[in-house]
Amino acid sequence: MSLSQLARTIHESATLKLNQTAAQLRDKGEPVIHLGGGEPKSKTPIDAIVACTGVLNSGDIKYTPVDGIPALKKAIIRYTEEHYSRVVKPANVIASSGAKQSIMVLLHSILDPKDEVIFPAPYWVSYPEMVKLAGGVPVVVTAEDGSFCPTIEEFEAAMGSYTKAVILNSPNNPSGVMYAPEFVSDLVQLCEKRDIWLIMDDTYNRLVFDGRQPVNCYEYTKTDIEQSKMVVINCVSKMYAMTGFRIGWAVGNKEVVTSMATIQSQQTSSPATPSQWAAVGALNGVQSSIDSLRLTLENNRNILMDHYRAFPGVKVTCPMGAFYTFPDFSAYYKDSQKLSQFLLEKVRVVTVPGKEFGMEGHLRISFCGGAKETTEGIERIRWALDPTSPNELYLGDRRLVRDWM
Ligand code: GLU
């Protein structure tokens, strides 16, 4: 088949593929535990459902402005003022079909062929592929000290004449680290000095633990938004557990936002109308669901961390936010794809190989499911790997005997 060169270089989203694998195995009755997921278990907030069903019941579901209905833009403007202390105009805001589309149309708006986009490892699986789709070249910065946080000097060393943008996702998927405020400040200054776009992927920034405050990138710049090359990405997917609605947004200067809307108009038109109304409901409604999700996640994280502490040979950084851990299993397996496959085959636990996030030897293990499921999942993993574990394990009434050690 004569598929394009571009199509042949793009890899499928590992995270989405594994969601499918888990669902298929469950449909077959397999006792699968999905620790590879990227979506909270909680239900859509009632205010979102009411707003969405209101428009569905009207039966009047038509095209909307490409960059979002006025009510959604208004809600996003209010959100930006409340959480970033920035007053922006409707022309600075675009709503898209998920944060992914906002990032994608942004990359299409700013990249010329061969332009480079820098991001730190570990990174969200989609960044390299999205940059390639937009004709750019992904450049990964890996911290020399083995941490998940490269220094500002390491970022600067990666910058060259082709560097067009930097993407920072904090808290980070898959490690859960938050980059230090001093680092974010330095990065904002560096990007301004070098006239580079800074894409702040704030998808998880309401889900931070231990009383931390999300880092607000606007605090570190005095540049007027119309002169600024900083673009902030957000979505309803994670903080309101509304992944299926596919609503994300970007806030940036008017010129880039207009270009993003032009590209979106040719790509998909507006985001789905009922979903936009659901997002309005969520953003304007009672916000307590975010707090209860955060507390649930924090509790799950603590449970998981206790299990890691008792797991010989596993090194892990305690997540400060989001809902992922990124432990280093290289004492057991160097090849993360083989390890992930092994765990799926032997104990029916879905994990995402670290290789997909730019770091071998690690696995992404999520804690966005229930505490019981998370506990059972990590216990199964330990049973499969730790030679000091008992020789047999029951998955329901299925008896497993460890015959691989
Ligand atoms: N962002 C989530 C994840 O990393 C959802 C899936 C995706 O779009 O990658 O699992």
XYZ file of C-alpha atoms and ligand atoms in Angstrom:
415
model
C 0.000 0.000 0.000
C 1.243 3.447 -0.811
C 0.752 5.235 2.482
C 2.458 8.591 2.890
C 5.930 8.909 4.316
C 4.417 10.869 7.186
C 1.863 8.170 7.967
C 4.623 5.591 8.042
C 6.565 7.533 10.673
C 3.684 8.060 13.104
C 3.192 5.594 15.955
C -0.177 4.771 17.422
C -0.909 6.271 20.859
C 0.294 3.575 23.268
C -1.962 4.856 26.036
C -5.110 4.660 23.927
C -4.121 1.285 22.501
C -3.664 -0.167 25.975
C -7.093 1.125 27.034
C -8.442 -0.951 24.171
C -6.382 -4.007 25.106
C -7.683 -3.822 28.678
C -11.297 -3.453 27.496
C -10.985 -6.375 25.069
C -9.535 -8.666 27.713
C -12.265 -7.667 30.164
C -14.924 -8.409 27.531
C -13.458 -11.900 27.277
C -13.934 -12.308 31.022
C -10.238 -11.993 31.886
C -9.552 -10.674 35.417
C -7.687 -7.656 34.106
C -6.495 -4.777 36.254
C -5.871 -1.649 34.234
C -3.069 0.365 35.795
C -2.202 1.893 32.435
C -5.155 4.249 32.201
C -5.207 7.997 31.998
C -8.672 8.926 33.184
C -10.277 9.340 36.598
C -12.932 6.855 37.557
C -15.340 9.455 38.962
C -18.539 10.505 37.202
C -19.189 13.669 35.222
C -20.210 16.546 37.546
C -23.977 17.000 37.684
C -23.755 20.619 36.478
C -22.112 19.402 33.282
C -24.792 16.777 32.734
C -27.602 19.274 33.302
C -26.091 21.785 30.864
C -25.460 19.092 28.279
C -28.888 17.472 28.516
C -30.464 20.937 28.302
C -29.106 21.419 24.814
C -29.753 17.782 23.846
C -33.390 18.086 24.935
C -33.818 21.213 22.831
C -33.002 19.126 19.771
C -31.333 22.221 18.354
C -27.796 21.002 18.003
C -26.030 22.894 15.258
C -22.618 24.160 14.257
C -21.166 26.714 16.624
C -18.388 29.276 16.141
C -15.264 27.278 15.313
C -13.350 28.501 18.364
C -16.176 27.850 20.828
C -19.557 29.187 21.923
C -19.480 32.571 23.695
C -20.675 30.977 26.947
C -17.706 28.599 26.943
C -15.226 31.347 26.151
C -16.719 33.381 28.969
C -16.317 30.454 31.382
C -12.699 29.949 30.248
C -11.969 33.657 30.685
C -13.359 33.490 34.208
C -11.324 30.349 34.901
C -8.170 32.063 33.637
C -8.814 35.063 35.843
C -9.502 32.909 38.894
C -6.618 30.480 38.526
C -3.990 32.521 36.691
C -4.932 36.072 37.744
C -4.949 37.028 34.063
C -7.726 38.891 32.343
C -7.916 37.804 28.719
C -10.295 38.583 25.889
C -12.477 36.194 23.868
C -10.026 36.604 20.975
C -7.302 35.078 23.177
C -9.263 31.871 23.703
C -9.942 28.854 21.510
C -11.875 25.755 22.546
C -11.021 22.527 20.745
C -11.950 18.865 20.715
C -9.647 18.090 23.622
C -6.347 19.603 24.753
C -4.769 17.354 22.148
C -6.423 19.250 19.317
C -5.519 22.622 20.845
C -1.864 21.553 20.922
C -2.089 20.107 17.435
C -3.557 23.238 15.799
C -1.066 25.339 17.745
C 1.847 23.295 16.381
C 0.392 23.602 12.874
C 0.201 27.357 13.406
C 3.785 27.885 14.503
C 5.975 25.205 12.911
C 7.754 25.339 9.599
C 9.420 22.210 8.229
C 12.436 21.174 10.319
C 11.537 23.488 13.192
C 12.376 21.874 16.499
C 10.182 21.503 19.560
C 11.895 20.750 22.849
C 10.362 18.894 25.784
C 11.798 17.059 28.786
C 11.825 13.293 29.275
C 9.773 11.607 30.426
C 7.154 13.124 28.156
C 3.558 12.416 27.245
C 3.514 9.783 24.484
C 1.791 12.072 21.999
C 4.221 15.017 21.931
C 6.794 13.533 19.532
C 4.120 12.268 17.173
C 2.174 15.530 17.219
C 5.316 17.521 16.457
C 6.103 15.176 13.554
C 2.521 15.436 12.269
C 2.955 19.207 12.139
C 6.169 18.840 10.142
C 8.520 19.581 13.037
C 11.291 17.706 14.750
C 10.928 16.595 18.393
C 13.959 17.246 20.597
C 14.031 15.503 23.953
C 15.992 16.837 26.915
C 16.950 14.166 29.432
C 18.337 15.145 32.810
C 21.904 13.980 33.197
C 21.450 13.355 36.916
C 18.798 10.712 36.199
C 16.004 12.841 37.675
C 12.848 13.755 35.788
C 13.702 17.459 35.839
C 16.379 18.658 33.442
C 18.068 21.902 34.426
C 17.601 25.193 32.633
C 21.185 24.808 31.360
C 20.262 21.451 29.819
C 17.305 23.101 28.089
C 19.444 25.945 26.833
C 22.050 23.508 25.530
C 19.313 21.814 23.449
C 18.277 25.105 21.826
C 19.568 26.055 18.419
C 18.618 28.099 15.384
C 15.783 25.696 14.531
C 14.205 25.747 17.989
C 10.679 27.069 17.661
C 8.945 25.932 20.836
C 9.220 24.263 24.214
C 6.451 22.158 25.762
C 6.229 21.818 29.523
C 3.645 19.599 31.177
C 3.458 20.181 34.921
C 2.458 18.095 36.839
C 4.004 15.752 34.366
C 2.454 12.756 32.678
C 3.946 10.129 33.349
C 6.138 10.991 36.365
C 3.850 13.219 38.435
C 6.689 15.685 39.049
C 6.017 19.387 39.179
C 8.804 21.543 37.883
C 10.051 23.992 40.515
C 8.698 27.547 40.351
C 12.312 28.808 39.918
C 12.716 26.520 36.932
C 9.433 27.647 35.348
C 10.467 31.255 35.937
C 13.857 30.634 34.269
C 12.206 28.861 31.370
C 9.720 31.687 30.793
C 12.638 34.171 30.769
C 14.762 31.984 28.524
C 11.980 31.503 25.977
C 11.281 35.236 25.964
C 14.957 36.044 25.543
C 15.291 33.627 22.620
C 11.893 34.464 21.128
C 10.687 30.861 21.442
C 7.098 29.699 21.938
C 6.394 28.237 25.368
C 3.511 25.783 25.456
C 2.407 25.180 29.028
C 0.358 21.995 29.104
C -1.536 22.539 32.356
C -3.855 19.567 31.901
C -3.171 18.285 35.438
C -2.498 21.506 37.298
C -5.585 21.371 39.505
C -4.667 17.876 40.655
C -1.694 18.586 42.922
C -1.038 17.013 46.300
C 0.200 17.689 49.820
C -1.182 21.212 49.902
C 0.920 22.366 46.947
C -0.210 25.196 44.717
C -0.147 24.806 40.941
C 2.612 26.826 39.287
C 1.217 29.835 37.434
C 3.471 30.624 34.464
C 1.961 34.116 34.050
C 3.536 35.110 37.362
C 6.926 35.078 35.694
C 6.279 37.422 32.816
C 5.386 41.047 32.420
C 4.940 40.752 28.670
C 1.544 41.761 27.361
C -0.382 38.760 26.051
C -0.436 40.159 22.507
C 3.374 40.259 22.450
C 3.787 36.983 24.339
C 4.632 33.624 22.800
C 3.364 31.724 25.839
C 0.286 29.583 25.248
C -1.505 27.850 28.110
C -3.390 24.631 27.469
C -6.127 23.230 29.680
C -9.060 20.834 29.435
C -12.042 19.475 31.325
C -10.873 15.891 30.795
C -8.891 15.233 33.926
C -9.999 17.749 36.558
C -13.694 17.034 35.972
C -13.210 13.413 34.842
C -14.806 14.328 31.499
C -12.411 12.594 29.106
C -15.175 11.457 26.768
C -16.516 14.956 26.150
C -13.312 15.995 24.380
C -13.113 19.634 25.356
C -9.809 21.443 25.774
C -8.695 25.007 25.214
C -5.771 27.294 24.643
C -5.118 30.842 25.793
C -2.619 32.838 23.778
C -2.078 35.938 21.716
C -4.821 36.909 19.302
C -2.742 36.285 16.191
C -1.868 32.703 17.029
C -5.357 31.932 18.354
C -6.903 33.255 15.130
C -4.575 31.056 13.102
C -5.420 28.045 15.279
C -9.124 28.695 14.654
C -8.531 28.917 10.904
C -6.777 25.556 10.921
C -9.417 24.037 13.187
C -12.126 25.337 10.814
C -10.637 23.229 8.038
C -9.894 20.266 10.256
C -12.949 19.536 12.365
C -15.016 22.769 12.645
C -16.104 23.503 16.195
C -15.946 21.014 19.049
C -19.203 19.055 19.494
C -21.974 21.388 20.646
C -23.319 19.258 23.565
C -19.765 18.807 24.822
C -19.162 22.546 24.810
C -22.290 23.061 26.911
C -21.179 20.305 29.277
C -17.867 22.134 29.716
C -19.738 25.378 30.447
C -21.743 23.524 33.104
C -18.599 22.061 34.663
C -16.642 25.313 34.669
C -19.504 27.400 36.036
C -20.887 24.794 38.415
C -20.054 23.625 41.914
C -16.318 22.893 42.018
C -16.259 20.417 44.900
C -15.771 17.434 42.583
C -12.218 18.597 41.876
C -11.376 18.612 45.579
C -12.859 15.205 46.152
C -11.039 13.807 43.106
C -7.777 15.296 44.338
C -8.254 13.752 47.790
C -9.105 10.361 46.311
C -6.052 10.491 44.082
C -3.811 11.577 46.934
C -5.053 8.659 49.018
C -4.466 6.233 46.119
C -0.993 7.646 45.620
C -0.169 7.106 49.305
C -1.354 3.502 49.147
C 0.695 2.848 46.020
C 3.795 4.510 47.470
C 3.550 2.281 50.571
C 3.579 -0.737 48.290
C 6.606 0.524 46.367
C 8.509 1.088 49.616
C 8.088 -2.598 50.429
C 9.015 -3.696 46.881
C 12.725 -4.576 46.775
C 14.694 -3.083 43.902
C 12.006 -0.650 42.711
C 12.957 3.037 42.663
C 10.202 5.599 42.432
C 9.755 9.357 42.724
C 6.707 10.337 44.756
C 4.241 12.107 42.430
C 3.381 15.678 43.399
C 0.327 15.701 41.182
C -1.563 14.075 38.258
C -2.322 10.366 38.687
C 0.680 8.458 37.477
C 3.782 6.921 39.014
C 6.810 6.148 36.909
C 8.829 3.556 38.847
C 12.155 2.229 37.690
C 11.974 -1.563 37.323
C 15.337 -1.972 35.670
C 16.521 -4.147 38.574
C 14.053 -6.703 37.175
C 13.796 -5.943 33.459
C 15.723 -3.449 31.347
C 13.249 -3.645 28.452
C 10.014 -1.936 29.520
C 7.982 -3.273 26.605
C 8.937 -6.839 27.492
C 8.165 -6.195 31.152
C 4.770 -4.674 30.362
C 3.927 -7.627 28.105
C 5.135 -10.078 30.759
C 2.896 -8.517 33.420
C -0.084 -8.578 31.104
C 0.445 -12.225 30.195
C 1.305 -13.549 33.617
C -0.858 -11.566 36.016
C -3.233 -9.657 33.739
C -2.099 -6.196 34.830
C -1.986 -3.461 32.186
C 0.881 -0.957 32.491
C 2.445 1.393 29.936
C 6.109 0.778 28.981
C 8.452 3.619 29.936
C 9.954 3.532 26.454
C 6.783 5.192 25.150
C 7.572 8.171 27.401
C 11.234 8.309 26.435
C 12.663 6.382 29.404
C 13.568 2.715 29.329
C 13.448 0.533 32.428
C 10.372 2.327 33.780
C 6.652 1.572 33.672
C 3.817 4.072 33.958
C 1.513 2.817 36.689
C -1.620 4.913 37.191
C -3.558 5.440 40.381
C -6.693 6.954 38.864
C -8.710 3.761 39.459
C -10.125 2.550 42.762
C -7.861 2.012 45.789
C -8.754 -1.696 45.872
C -7.908 -2.199 42.208
C -4.667 -0.250 42.539
C -3.647 -2.328 45.555
C -4.449 -5.610 43.878
C -2.636 -4.541 40.715
C 0.612 -3.660 42.464
C 0.391 -6.801 44.610
C 0.093 -8.915 41.464
C 3.087 -7.117 39.930
C 5.140 -7.749 43.028
C 4.116 -11.383 43.077
C 5.228 -11.779 39.474
C 8.619 -10.151 39.987
C 9.795 -10.459 43.575
C 11.488 -13.840 44.138
C 10.626 -13.704 47.861
C 6.863 -13.812 47.119
C 4.890 -17.021 47.747
C 4.800 -19.480 44.908
C 1.128 -19.265 44.078
C -1.510 -16.593 43.635
C -5.260 -16.675 43.138
C -6.960 -14.370 40.652
C -10.549 -15.040 41.733
C -10.741 -18.809 41.536
C -7.905 -19.010 39.011
C -4.776 -20.436 40.645
C -1.481 -19.172 39.270
C 1.787 -20.944 39.968
C 4.963 -19.014 39.461
C 6.949 -21.271 37.167
C 9.175 -18.575 35.618
C 11.701 -18.284 38.445
N -3.597 11.525 28.441
C -4.049 10.234 28.837
C -2.905 9.271 28.989
O -1.768 9.656 28.887
C -5.157 9.746 27.939
C -4.819 9.064 26.690
C -4.136 9.911 25.683
O -4.771 10.719 25.010
O -2.929 9.731 25.619
O -3.162 8.128 29.264
